[in-house]
Structure formats: C-alpha cells, structure tokens
Amino acid sequence: MTPGPSRSPAPETRDRILDAAEGLFVEHGFEATSMRMITSSAGANIAAVNYHFGTKDALIQEVFGRRLTELNRQRLAALDRLQAEAKGEPLKPSRIVEAFFGTALELAADTEHGGHTFMRLLGRTYTEPNAFVRKFMAEEYAEVLERFLGALYSALPDVPREEILWRFHFMMGAMSYAIAGTDSLQLFAGSFDDADPQRLMPRLMSFLLGGLRAPLAEFAQGAVQGGDREAA
Amino acid sequence: MTPGPSRSPAPETRDRILDAAEGLFVEHGFEATSMRMITSSAGANIAAVNYHFGTKDALIQEVFGRRLTELNRQRLAALDRLQAEAKGEPLKPSRIVEAFFGTALELAADTEHGGHTFMRLLGRTYTEPNAFVRKFMAEEYAEVLERFLGALYSALPDVPREEILWRFHFMMGAMSYAIAGTDSLQLFAGSFDDADPQRLMPRLMSFLLGGLRAPLAEFAQGAVQGGDREAA
DNA sequence: GTCTATAGACGGATAGAC
DNA sequence: GTCTATCCGTCTATAGAC
C-alpha cells in the first residue's frame, strides 16, 4: 500500500521522522502538529514523510505501532510467565496489576530512547477524539485487555465483573496521569519537587492496589478483600 | 477587550455558540474543531463568533469559564461547610474527597444541561497540550487545589505531603477516565453494559478512597491507615 | 531517496452593507 | 446583531526534476 522502503535497510530519515513526530504530537497534539513541523524538526524534506508513510494518518499509526505492539507483547509475556509459574492456581491480583501497569511504567522510565515521551503520548491518546486513532487503539488493545481482564476475573471470583472492569478503567486513568504528571504537575505550583521516576512505580502501585482491593460500595453485596489478602 | 454585548440581555446566539462549541470540542478536540463547524452547528453565522468572543482562544476560555468557575465555587462551598461543621477538628479524608470529586461527578451526571459533556471535556483538557488552555486551567484551579490539598495535609498528618500530592493526582486521573468511560468504554468491547451513571459515584468513591488510604510503598516509612479509620 | 514547486482545500479573522 | 464576501495564511498531498 505505502510505497515505503523494504524492511531491513532502515534509512535513518524514516526513524528521525518518527521520533520528531512522537515528540511534537505529545507537545501539541495530532491536529496542531503539521507535517512541516515534523519534517523541519527531523531535518527532512516535507515530501519525505509522504514518501515513507503516505499520509499523516499512516504516520500517526506507525508512531504508535512501533512501540505499542512491543509493549503489549511484553505485557502478554509477563502474564504468560505468571500463569506458567502458578500452574493452574489463581494469580494474585497484585501480580496481574504489576504485569500490566509495571511493564508500562518501565517503558515510561526510559527517558533516553523516547519511551517516556511515547507513554505520555499514549496516556493522552486514550481519550483522544480522533476517530482513526480510537479505532486503531481499540484493535491494538483488544487481545491484551481480554487476557488481563480474564486473569483478574479468575483472581477475584467474588467481585462482580462490571466492578473489575470499572476499576481497571480507573487504574488506567491513574496511570495516565501518573506518567503525564512527571512533567505536568506544575499545575500544582510550588510545593511540588519530588518527581523522581524511580519512586513513581511503588507510589502508583500501592495506590492502584489500594483502589482495586477497596471494599465495594454499599449497594453492592460482598467485599473485595476475600480475593486477595497479601500485602494487607 | 471583546466587543461583546452587555452582561444582562443574553442574546441566545451567544449561548448556542457556547453549547455547540462545548459539544464539538469534546468530540473532535480544539484544533480539529473549526469556527465554521461551530457556527453552522449553532445555526449562527461565521462572523457571529467573532462578534461575541473576538478570537477562537477567547471562545475556548469562555466555554470553560462559564462552568469551571461555578464548579470550583461549589467545591469550595462544600469544603467550607465541612470545616464549619468540624469546628477545628481534622476532617475525615473521605469527606474531603467527596467534596472535591463528588461535586464534579454530580455535574457529570447532569446530561440535560450539558454538565456531562463539559466534564468529559474537562477530563480531556487536563492533559491538553495547548499552552493557552494549560495556563488558563492552572489559574482556575490554583485556589481550589491549595485549599483541598491543605485540608488533606491536615487530615493525614502522618503521610508525607508528596505522597498526598501524588495520590490526589492519581485520583484526578481515575475521575477523568471514569467520566470519559461512561461513553468511551466501547474500547472494552462486548461485555460492557453497565454504564448507569447512578452507580458511577459509589464505584469511583470506593476506588479513590481505597487508593488514598493504601499502605505506603515499602521504602517509605509509616503507613497511611493511622489517619483515617472510618469505613475500614 | 531527496528535492522544489505548486495544486487545491480549508483555516481564522475582518470589512462593510443592512 | 447579523449577514455576505473576501483577505491571506497554512494545511496536506502530489507532480516531476535530479
């Protein structure tokens, strides 16, 4: 479809464009980032982006594809490992949460190869209105979500599935803001100084697990705690 | 500055433009929403938006201003009420969280007068890259955040302030996704059916409080629980 | 694979009649 | 207050030389 080059040569222009686009998208958003901004930031010609990717939408898709496919592969690998070790026993919810969100935070901690930039972009994009992007994200996430939600359903058999689904959704929101916050907490002016990414992981993890294991609201019967008692 | 009409007459065109802009912004984003889309959706002329607001940025600012100022006023009023009732005693964290996030969720539950639309927009906007919007948001939130964070610091004297700040940030992320999710959880295709806004409030509240009261991560000393034991 | 030049559409904003 | 007509800038995408 795209007249792109064959896979192996990897002319560096293509990657420079992807890197520049990633940074500009997170800074200005998709619509506000023009092809000209991208190519001039990448030191490439305006026509190069069309040669390598065809259209702007295809470029956006490739910015996500090159990282998201790998991230979700790692997530599934981590879950596979847990399930292999458990040999049929139900998993601890905390391990499932770590496999999903911890893997993402590790990528976000990589500031040298653009992982951090990408994770900020990903957090923003979950609520992105662009229809093309939404459709693409849904496809990329379908399998991972199914696997992880299934694992949580098994790990917390007493909790209604709707509740787990919602709480997973809440957790994704917290993670998204956690990653964005490393840069954007200037909103909370002054007093904020401790943005050490090393500390972000345990901070977020204890919050997520606290939320996941919170007692269910009054009108629902039963409580979450039965399913997971470790670090209590 | 703006050649707008005097405050009281309230010609309906102005409000129709604001309503149309609110809906289109949440659906397409600021950049992707053109003035022409707004005016044609509002049944107004392209020149009307300039007459009433001057520039597109000023229109955006007014879309937020008319709702956010009122929301934050209600939040502060709720906090004032709590503090007056407590007569100097420290507040329960759960009440503080309710005053901040519950007030927002109530607005989000109003689907008839655009409150729901606005809250979706607000959630998206917290991570909005547009510099103008960011600056405006920071100003609108400054006082509320200072008051609520101060209340939480007093309510949880044993918890490091950085930790409270981060957890408040995480809570905002969860709330943002909670509100967006009422519509956009189609990402989690199929199995998702229970989007009853009546149930969202208790769902989110128990998650938020579970996260806020979670034990602190290992390398930090002390635990959160000492500060708030009610619903345990 | 990279460039210049340009087509063709759409953006925000405004002038000036009514 | 509302309209039509228009200025002028920027956008994506492409054609075609090198």
Coordinates of C-alpha atoms (C1' of nucleotides) in Angstrom, one line a residue:
Chain A
M1 CA 0.0 0.0 0.0
T2 CA 2.5 2.5 1.2
P3 CA 5.5 2.9 -1.2
G4 CA 7.8 2.6 1.8
P5 CA 11.3 1.0 1.5
S6 CA 11.9 -2.7 2.2
R7 CA 12.1 -3.5 5.9
S8 CA 15.7 -4.1 6.6
P9 CA 17.7 -1.1 5.2
A10 CA 16.2 1.3 7.8
P11 CA 17.2 4.6 6.3
E12 CA 17.7 6.9 9.2
T13 CA 15.4 9.6 7.8
R14 CA 12.4 7.4 8.5
D15 CA 13.3 7.0 12.1
R16 CA 14.1 10.6 12.6
I17 CA 10.7 11.5 11.3
L18 CA 9.0 9.1 13.7
D19 CA 11.0 10.4 16.6
A20 CA 10.2 14.0 15.8
A21 CA 6.5 13.2 15.3
E22 CA 6.3 11.5 18.6
G23 CA 7.8 14.4 20.5
L24 CA 5.7 17.0 18.6
F25 CA 2.4 15.0 19.0
V26 CA 2.8 14.8 22.7
E27 CA 3.6 18.5 22.9
H28 CA 1.0 19.9 20.6
G29 CA -1.5 17.1 19.8
F30 CA -2.1 15.5 16.5
E31 CA -4.1 18.2 14.8
A32 CA -1.9 21.0 15.8
T33 CA 1.2 19.3 14.6
S34 CA 1.8 19.9 10.9
M35 CA 3.8 17.8 8.6
R36 CA 6.0 20.8 8.1
M37 CA 6.8 21.0 11.8
I38 CA 7.7 17.3 11.8
T39 CA 9.9 17.3 8.8
S40 CA 11.7 20.5 9.8
S41 CA 12.3 19.2 13.3
A42 CA 13.6 15.9 11.8
G43 CA 15.8 17.8 9.3
A44 CA 14.0 16.2 6.5
N45 CA 12.1 17.5 3.5
I46 CA 8.3 17.9 3.5
A47 CA 7.9 15.4 0.8
A48 CA 9.9 12.7 2.7
V49 CA 7.1 12.0 5.1
N50 CA 4.8 11.3 2.2
Y51 CA 7.3 9.1 0.6
H52 CA 7.9 7.0 3.7
F53 CA 4.4 6.9 5.2
G54 CA 1.9 8.0 2.6
T55 CA -0.4 10.1 4.7
K56 CA -0.4 11.8 8.0
D57 CA -2.8 9.2 9.5
A58 CA -0.5 6.4 8.4
L59 CA 2.4 8.2 10.1
I60 CA 0.4 8.5 13.3
Q61 CA -0.4 4.8 13.1
E62 CA 3.3 3.9 12.7
V63 CA 4.3 6.2 15.6
F64 CA 2.0 4.0 17.8
G65 CA 2.6 0.7 16.1
R66 CA 6.3 0.6 16.5
R67 CA 6.1 0.9 20.3
L68 CA 2.6 -0.3 21.3
T69 CA 2.9 -3.7 19.6
E70 CA 6.2 -4.3 21.5
L71 CA 4.7 -3.1 24.8
N72 CA 1.7 -5.3 24.6
R73 CA 3.9 -8.2 23.6
Q74 CA 5.9 -7.7 26.8
R75 CA 2.7 -7.5 28.8
L76 CA 1.4 -10.7 27.5
A77 CA 4.8 -12.4 28.0
A78 CA 4.7 -11.3 31.7
L79 CA 1.3 -12.7 32.1
D80 CA 2.3 -15.9 30.4
R81 CA 5.2 -16.2 32.9
L82 CA 2.9 -15.7 35.9
Q83 CA 0.4 -18.2 34.7
A84 CA 3.1 -20.8 33.9
E85 CA 4.6 -20.4 37.4
A86 CA 1.1 -20.6 39.1
K87 CA 0.4 -23.9 37.4
G88 CA -3.4 -23.5 37.5
E89 CA -3.6 -21.8 40.8
P90 CA -5.3 -18.4 40.7
L91 CA -2.9 -15.5 40.4
K92 CA -2.6 -12.7 42.9
P93 CA -4.3 -9.6 41.7
S94 CA -1.2 -7.6 42.6
R95 CA 1.0 -9.6 40.2
I96 CA -1.5 -9.1 37.4
V97 CA -1.6 -5.4 38.0
E98 CA 2.2 -5.3 38.0
A99 CA 2.4 -7.2 34.8
F100 CA 0.2 -4.7 33.0
F101 CA 1.0 -1.4 34.6
G102 CA 4.5 -2.1 35.8
T103 CA 5.6 -3.0 32.2
A104 CA 4.1 0.3 31.0
L105 CA 5.9 2.2 33.8
E106 CA 9.2 0.7 32.9
L107 CA 8.8 1.9 29.4
A108 CA 7.8 5.3 30.8
A109 CA 11.0 5.4 32.9
D110 CA 13.1 5.1 29.7
T111 CA 13.9 8.8 29.0
E112 CA 16.8 8.0 26.7
H113 CA 15.2 6.2 23.9
G114 CA 11.9 8.0 23.8
G115 CA 9.9 5.5 25.9
H116 CA 8.9 8.3 28.3
T117 CA 7.7 10.5 25.5
F118 CA 5.7 7.7 24.0
M119 CA 4.0 6.8 27.2
R120 CA 2.9 10.4 27.8
L121 CA 1.5 10.3 24.3
L122 CA -0.2 7.0 24.9
G123 CA -1.9 8.3 28.0
R124 CA -3.2 11.4 26.2
T125 CA -4.4 9.3 23.3
Y126 CA -6.7 7.1 25.3
T127 CA -9.2 10.0 25.4
E128 CA -8.2 11.3 22.0
P129 CA -11.3 12.1 20.0
N130 CA -9.8 11.4 16.5
A131 CA -11.8 8.5 15.2
F132 CA -9.0 7.0 13.3
V133 CA -6.8 6.9 16.3
R134 CA -9.5 5.5 18.5
K135 CA -10.2 2.6 16.1
F136 CA -6.5 1.8 15.9
M137 CA -6.1 1.8 19.7
A138 CA -9.1 -0.5 20.2
E139 CA -7.6 -3.0 17.8
E140 CA -4.1 -2.8 19.4
Y141 CA -5.6 -3.3 22.9
A142 CA -8.2 -6.0 22.2
E143 CA -6.2 -9.1 23.0
V144 CA -4.3 -7.7 25.9
L145 CA -7.4 -6.4 27.6
E146 CA -9.2 -9.7 27.1
R147 CA -6.3 -11.6 28.6
F148 CA -5.7 -9.4 31.6
L149 CA -9.4 -8.9 32.4
G150 CA -9.9 -12.6 32.2
A151 CA -7.0 -13.1 34.6
L152 CA -8.5 -10.6 37.1
Y153 CA -11.9 -12.2 36.8
S154 CA -10.3 -15.6 37.9
A155 CA -8.3 -14.0 40.6
L156 CA -11.2 -12.2 42.1
P157 CA -14.1 -14.5 41.6
D158 CA -16.2 -12.9 44.3
V159 CA -16.1 -9.4 42.7
P160 CA -18.7 -8.6 40.0
R161 CA -17.1 -8.4 36.6
E162 CA -18.5 -5.0 36.0
E163 CA -16.8 -3.8 39.1
I164 CA -13.4 -5.2 38.0
L165 CA -13.9 -3.6 34.5
W166 CA -14.5 -0.2 36.0
R167 CA -11.7 -0.5 38.4
F168 CA -9.3 -1.5 35.6
H169 CA -10.5 1.6 33.8
F170 CA -9.9 3.8 36.8
M171 CA -6.4 2.3 37.1
M172 CA -5.6 3.2 33.6
G173 CA -6.7 6.8 34.3
A174 CA -4.4 6.9 37.4
M175 CA -1.5 5.6 35.4
S176 CA -2.1 8.0 32.6
Y177 CA -2.0 10.9 34.9
A178 CA 0.9 9.4 36.8
I179 CA 3.0 9.5 33.7
A180 CA 1.8 12.9 32.5
G181 CA 2.3 14.2 36.0
T182 CA 6.0 13.6 35.9
D183 CA 6.1 16.6 33.7
S184 CA 2.8 18.4 34.0
L185 CA 2.4 18.6 37.8
Q186 CA 3.5 22.2 37.5
L187 CA -0.2 22.8 37.7
F188 CA 0.3 22.2 41.4
A189 CA 2.7 25.0 41.5
G190 CA 5.4 25.5 44.1
S191 CA 5.5 22.7 46.7
F192 CA 6.0 20.0 44.1
D193 CA 9.5 18.8 43.8
D194 CA 9.7 15.1 44.1
A195 CA 9.2 13.8 40.5
D196 CA 11.8 11.1 40.8
P197 CA 10.8 8.5 38.3
Q198 CA 12.4 5.8 40.4
R199 CA 9.8 6.4 43.1
L200 CA 6.8 6.6 40.7
M201 CA 6.4 2.9 40.3
P202 CA 5.9 2.0 44.0
R203 CA 3.8 5.1 44.5
L204 CA 1.4 4.2 41.7
M205 CA 1.4 0.5 42.5
S206 CA 0.3 0.9 46.1
F207 CA -2.4 3.4 45.0
L208 CA -3.7 1.0 42.3
L209 CA -3.8 -2.0 44.6
G210 CA -5.5 0.0 47.3
G211 CA -8.1 1.0 44.8
L212 CA -8.5 -2.4 43.3
R213 CA -9.0 -4.0 46.7
A214 CA -11.2 -1.3 48.2
P215 CA -14.4 -2.5 49.8
L216 CA -17.3 -2.5 47.3
A217 CA -19.8 0.3 47.6
E218 CA -22.7 -0.2 49.9
F219 CA -25.5 -1.1 47.5
A220 CA -23.4 -4.0 46.1
Q221 CA -23.1 -7.1 48.2
G222 CA -19.9 -8.7 49.3
A223 CA -16.4 -7.2 49.6
V224 CA -13.3 -7.4 47.5
Q225 CA -10.9 -8.3 50.3
G226 CA -11.7 -12.1 50.2
G227 CA -9.9 -12.5 46.9
D228 CA -6.5 -11.1 47.8
R229 CA -5.0 -10.7 51.2
E230 CA -1.3 -10.5 50.7
A231 CA 0.2 -7.1 51.5
A232 CA -2.8 -6.2 53.7
Chain B
M1 CA -11.4 44.0 25.1
T2 CA -14.1 41.9 23.4
P3 CA -16.9 43.9 21.8
G4 CA -19.4 41.6 23.5
P5 CA -22.8 42.7 24.5
S6 CA -23.6 44.0 28.0
R7 CA -24.0 41.2 30.5
S8 CA -27.7 41.0 31.1
P9 CA -29.5 40.8 27.8
A10 CA -28.1 37.4 27.0
P11 CA -28.9 37.1 23.3
E12 CA -29.4 33.4 22.7
T13 CA -27.0 33.2 19.8
R14 CA -24.1 33.6 22.2
D15 CA -25.2 30.6 24.3
R16 CA -26.0 28.5 21.3
I17 CA -22.4 29.0 20.1
L18 CA -21.0 28.1 23.5
D19 CA -23.1 24.9 23.7
A20 CA -22.2 23.9 20.1
A21 CA -18.5 24.6 20.8
E22 CA -18.6 22.5 24.0
G23 CA -20.0 19.5 22.2
L24 CA -17.7 19.8 19.2
F25 CA -14.6 20.3 21.3
V26 CA -15.2 17.1 23.3
E27 CA -15.9 15.2 20.1
H28 CA -13.1 16.5 17.9
G29 CA -10.7 18.4 20.1
F30 CA -9.9 22.1 20.0
E31 CA -7.7 22.2 16.9
A32 CA -9.9 19.9 14.8
T33 CA -13.0 22.0 15.6
S34 CA -13.2 24.9 13.2
M35 CA -15.2 28.1 13.7
R36 CA -17.3 27.1 10.7
M37 CA -18.3 23.8 12.3
I38 CA -19.3 25.6 15.5
T39 CA -21.4 28.3 13.9
S40 CA -23.1 26.0 11.5
S41 CA -23.9 23.6 14.3
A42 CA -25.2 26.5 16.3
G43 CA -27.3 27.9 13.4
A44 CA -25.3 31.1 13.5
N45 CA -23.2 33.0 11.1
I46 CA -19.5 32.6 10.9
A47 CA -19.0 36.2 11.8
A48 CA -21.1 35.9 14.9
V49 CA -18.5 34.0 16.9
N50 CA -16.0 36.8 16.2
Y51 CA -18.5 39.4 17.2
H52 CA -19.3 37.7 20.5
F53 CA -16.0 36.4 21.5
G54 CA -13.3 38.0 19.4
T55 CA -11.0 35.1 18.8
K56 CA -11.1 31.3 19.0
D57 CA -9.0 31.2 22.1
A58 CA -11.4 33.6 23.8
L59 CA -14.2 31.3 22.9
I60 CA -12.4 28.3 24.4
Q61 CA -11.8 30.3 27.5
E62 CA -15.4 31.2 27.8
V63 CA -16.6 27.6 27.3
F64 CA -14.5 26.7 30.4
G65 CA -15.1 29.8 32.4
R66 CA -18.8 29.7 32.5
R67 CA -18.8 26.2 34.0
L68 CA -15.5 25.8 35.8
T69 CA -15.8 28.9 37.9
E70 CA -19.2 27.7 39.2
L71 CA -17.9 24.1 39.8
N72 CA -15.0 25.3 41.8
R73 CA -17.2 27.7 43.8
Q74 CA -19.4 24.7 44.7
R75 CA -16.3 22.7 45.7
L76 CA -15.0 25.4 48.0
A77 CA -18.5 25.9 49.5
A78 CA -18.7 22.2 50.3
L79 CA -15.3 22.3 51.9
D80 CA -16.3 25.4 53.9
R81 CA -19.3 23.6 55.1
L82 CA -17.3 20.6 56.3
Q83 CA -14.8 22.8 58.1
A84 CA -17.5 24.8 59.7
E85 CA -19.2 21.6 61.0
A86 CA -15.9 20.1 62.2
K87 CA -15.2 23.2 64.4
G88 CA -11.4 22.8 64.3
E89 CA -11.3 19.0 64.4
P90 CA -9.5 17.4 61.5
L91 CA -11.7 16.3 58.7
K92 CA -12.2 12.8 57.5
P93 CA -10.3 12.3 54.2
S94 CA -13.3 10.6 52.8
R95 CA -15.4 13.8 53.2
I96 CA -12.7 15.9 51.6
V97 CA -12.6 13.5 48.6
E98 CA -16.3 13.6 48.4
A99 CA -16.4 17.4 48.4
F100 CA -13.9 17.6 45.5
F101 CA -14.7 14.6 43.3
G102 CA -18.4 14.1 44.3
T103 CA -19.2 17.7 43.3
A104 CA -17.6 17.1 39.9
L105 CA -19.4 13.8 39.5
E106 CA -22.7 15.4 40.2
L107 CA -22.1 17.9 37.4
A108 CA -21.1 15.0 35.2
A109 CA -24.4 13.2 36.0
D110 CA -26.3 16.2 34.5
T111 CA -26.9 15.1 31.0
E112 CA -29.7 17.5 30.3
H113 CA -27.9 20.8 30.6
G114 CA -24.5 19.9 29.2
G115 CA -22.8 19.2 32.5
H116 CA -21.8 15.7 31.4
T117 CA -20.4 17.0 28.1
F118 CA -18.5 19.6 29.9
M119 CA -17.0 17.2 32.4
R120 CA -15.8 14.9 29.6
L121 CA -14.2 18.0 28.1
L122 CA -12.6 19.0 31.3
G123 CA -11.1 15.5 31.8
R124 CA -9.6 15.6 28.4
T125 CA -8.3 19.1 28.9
Y126 CA -6.2 18.4 31.9
T127 CA -3.6 16.8 29.7
E128 CA -4.3 19.1 26.8
P129 CA -1.1 20.4 25.2
N130 CA -2.4 23.8 24.1
A131 CA -0.3 26.3 26.1
F132 CA -3.1 28.8 26.3
V133 CA -5.5 26.2 27.7
R134 CA -3.0 24.9 30.2
K135 CA -2.3 28.4 31.6
F136 CA -5.9 29.1 31.9
M137 CA -6.6 25.9 33.7
A138 CA -3.8 26.4 36.2
E139 CA -5.2 29.8 37.1
E140 CA -8.7 28.4 37.5
Y141 CA -7.5 25.6 39.7
A142 CA -5.0 27.3 41.9
E143 CA -7.1 28.3 44.8
V144 CA -9.2 25.1 44.9
L145 CA -6.1 22.8 44.8
E146 CA -4.4 24.8 47.5
R147 CA -7.4 24.6 49.8
F148 CA -8.1 20.9 49.3
L149 CA -4.5 19.8 49.5
G150 CA -4.2 21.8 52.7
A151 CA -7.2 20.0 54.1
L152 CA -5.8 16.6 53.2
Y153 CA -2.4 17.5 54.7
S154 CA -4.2 18.3 58.0
A155 CA -6.4 15.2 57.8
L156 CA -3.4 12.9 57.1
P157 CA -0.6 14.4 59.2
D158 CA 1.4 11.2 59.2
V159 CA 1.5 10.9 55.4
P160 CA 4.3 12.7 53.6
R161 CA 2.9 15.6 51.6
E162 CA 4.5 14.5 48.4
E163 CA 2.6 11.2 48.7
I164 CA -0.7 13.0 49.2
L165 CA 0.0 15.2 46.2
W166 CA 0.7 12.3 44.0
R167 CA -2.3 10.4 45.2
F168 CA -4.5 13.4 44.6
H169 CA -3.1 13.5 41.1
F170 CA -3.8 9.8 40.6
M171 CA -7.4 10.4 41.8
M172 CA -7.9 13.1 39.2
G173 CA -6.8 10.6 36.6
A174 CA -9.2 8.0 37.8
M175 CA -12.0 10.5 37.8
S176 CA -11.2 11.7 34.3
Y177 CA -11.3 8.2 32.9
A178 CA -14.4 7.5 35.0
I179 CA -16.3 10.3 33.3
A180 CA -14.9 9.6 29.8
G181 CA -15.5 5.9 30.3
T182 CA -19.3 6.3 30.5
D183 CA -19.1 6.9 26.8
S184 CA -15.8 5.5 25.6
L185 CA -15.6 2.2 27.3
Q186 CA -16.5 0.7 24.0
L187 CA -12.8 0.1 23.9
F188 CA -13.6 -2.8 26.2
A189 CA -15.9 -4.2 23.5
G190 CA -18.8 -6.5 24.2
S191 CA -19.1 -7.5 27.9
F192 CA -19.5 -3.9 28.9
D193 CA -23.1 -2.9 29.6
D194 CA -23.4 -1.3 33.0
A195 CA -22.8 2.4 32.4
D196 CA -25.5 3.5 34.8
P197 CA -24.4 7.0 35.9
Q198 CA -26.2 6.5 39.1
R199 CA -23.7 3.8 40.1
L200 CA -20.6 5.6 38.9
M201 CA -20.4 7.8 42.0
P202 CA -20.1 5.0 44.7
R203 CA -17.9 3.0 42.3
L204 CA -15.4 5.7 41.9
M205 CA -15.6 6.8 45.5
S206 CA -14.7 3.5 46.9
F207 CA -11.8 3.1 44.5
L208 CA -10.5 6.6 45.2
L209 CA -10.6 6.1 49.0
G210 CA -9.0 2.7 48.7
G211 CA -6.2 4.2 46.8
L212 CA -5.8 7.2 49.1
R213 CA -5.7 5.0 52.1
A214 CA -3.5 2.3 50.7
P215 CA -0.4 1.4 52.7
L216 CA 2.6 3.4 51.6
A217 CA 5.2 1.7 49.5
E218 CA 8.0 -0.2 51.2
F219 CA 10.8 2.3 51.1
A220 CA 8.7 5.0 52.7
Q221 CA 8.3 4.6 56.5
G222 CA 4.9 4.6 58.2
A223 CA 1.5 3.7 56.9
V224 CA -1.5 5.7 55.9
Q225 CA -4.1 3.9 57.8
G226 CA -3.5 5.8 61.1
G227 CA -5.0 8.9 59.6
D228 CA -8.4 7.6 58.7
R229 CA -10.1 4.5 60.0
E230 CA -13.8 5.0 59.3
A231 CA -15.2 2.7 56.6
A232 CA -12.3 0.3 57.2
Chain C
dG1 C1' 15.6 8.8 -1.9
dT2 C1' 15.6 13.7 -1.8
dC3 C1' 14.4 17.9 -3.5
dT4 C1' 11.4 22.4 -5.4
dA5 C1' 7.2 24.0 -6.8
dT6 C1' 2.5 24.0 -6.7
dA7 C1' -2.2 22.5 -6.6
dG8 C1' -6.4 22.7 -4.1
dA9 C1' -8.8 23.0 0.2
dC10 C1' -9.6 25.0 4.5
dG11 C1' -8.3 27.7 8.4
dG12 C1' -9.2 32.3 11.3
dA13 C1' -10.3 36.8 11.0
dT14 C1' -12.3 41.1 9.2
dA15 C1' -14.7 44.8 6.2
dG16 C1' -18.6 46.9 5.4
dA17 C1' -23.7 46.6 4.0
dC18 C1' -28.0 46.1 6.2
Chain D
dG1 C1' -26.6 41.9 15.9
dT2 C1' -26.4 39.5 11.7
dC3 C1' -25.2 38.9 7.2
dT4 C1' -22.1 38.2 2.6
dA5 C1' -17.8 38.5 0.6
dT6 C1' -13.1 38.3 0.9
dC7 C1' -8.1 38.6 2.5
dC8 C1' -4.4 36.0 3.5
dG9 C1' -2.1 32.4 5.7
dT10 C1' -1.3 27.4 6.4
dC11 C1' -2.5 22.9 5.6
dT12 C1' -2.0 18.0 3.2
dA13 C1' -0.7 15.9 -0.7
dT14 C1' 1.4 15.4 -5.2
dA15 C1' 4.0 16.1 -9.6
dG16 C1' 8.1 15.8 -11.6
dA17 C1' 13.3 17.2 -11.9
dC18 C1' 17.6 15.4 -10.1

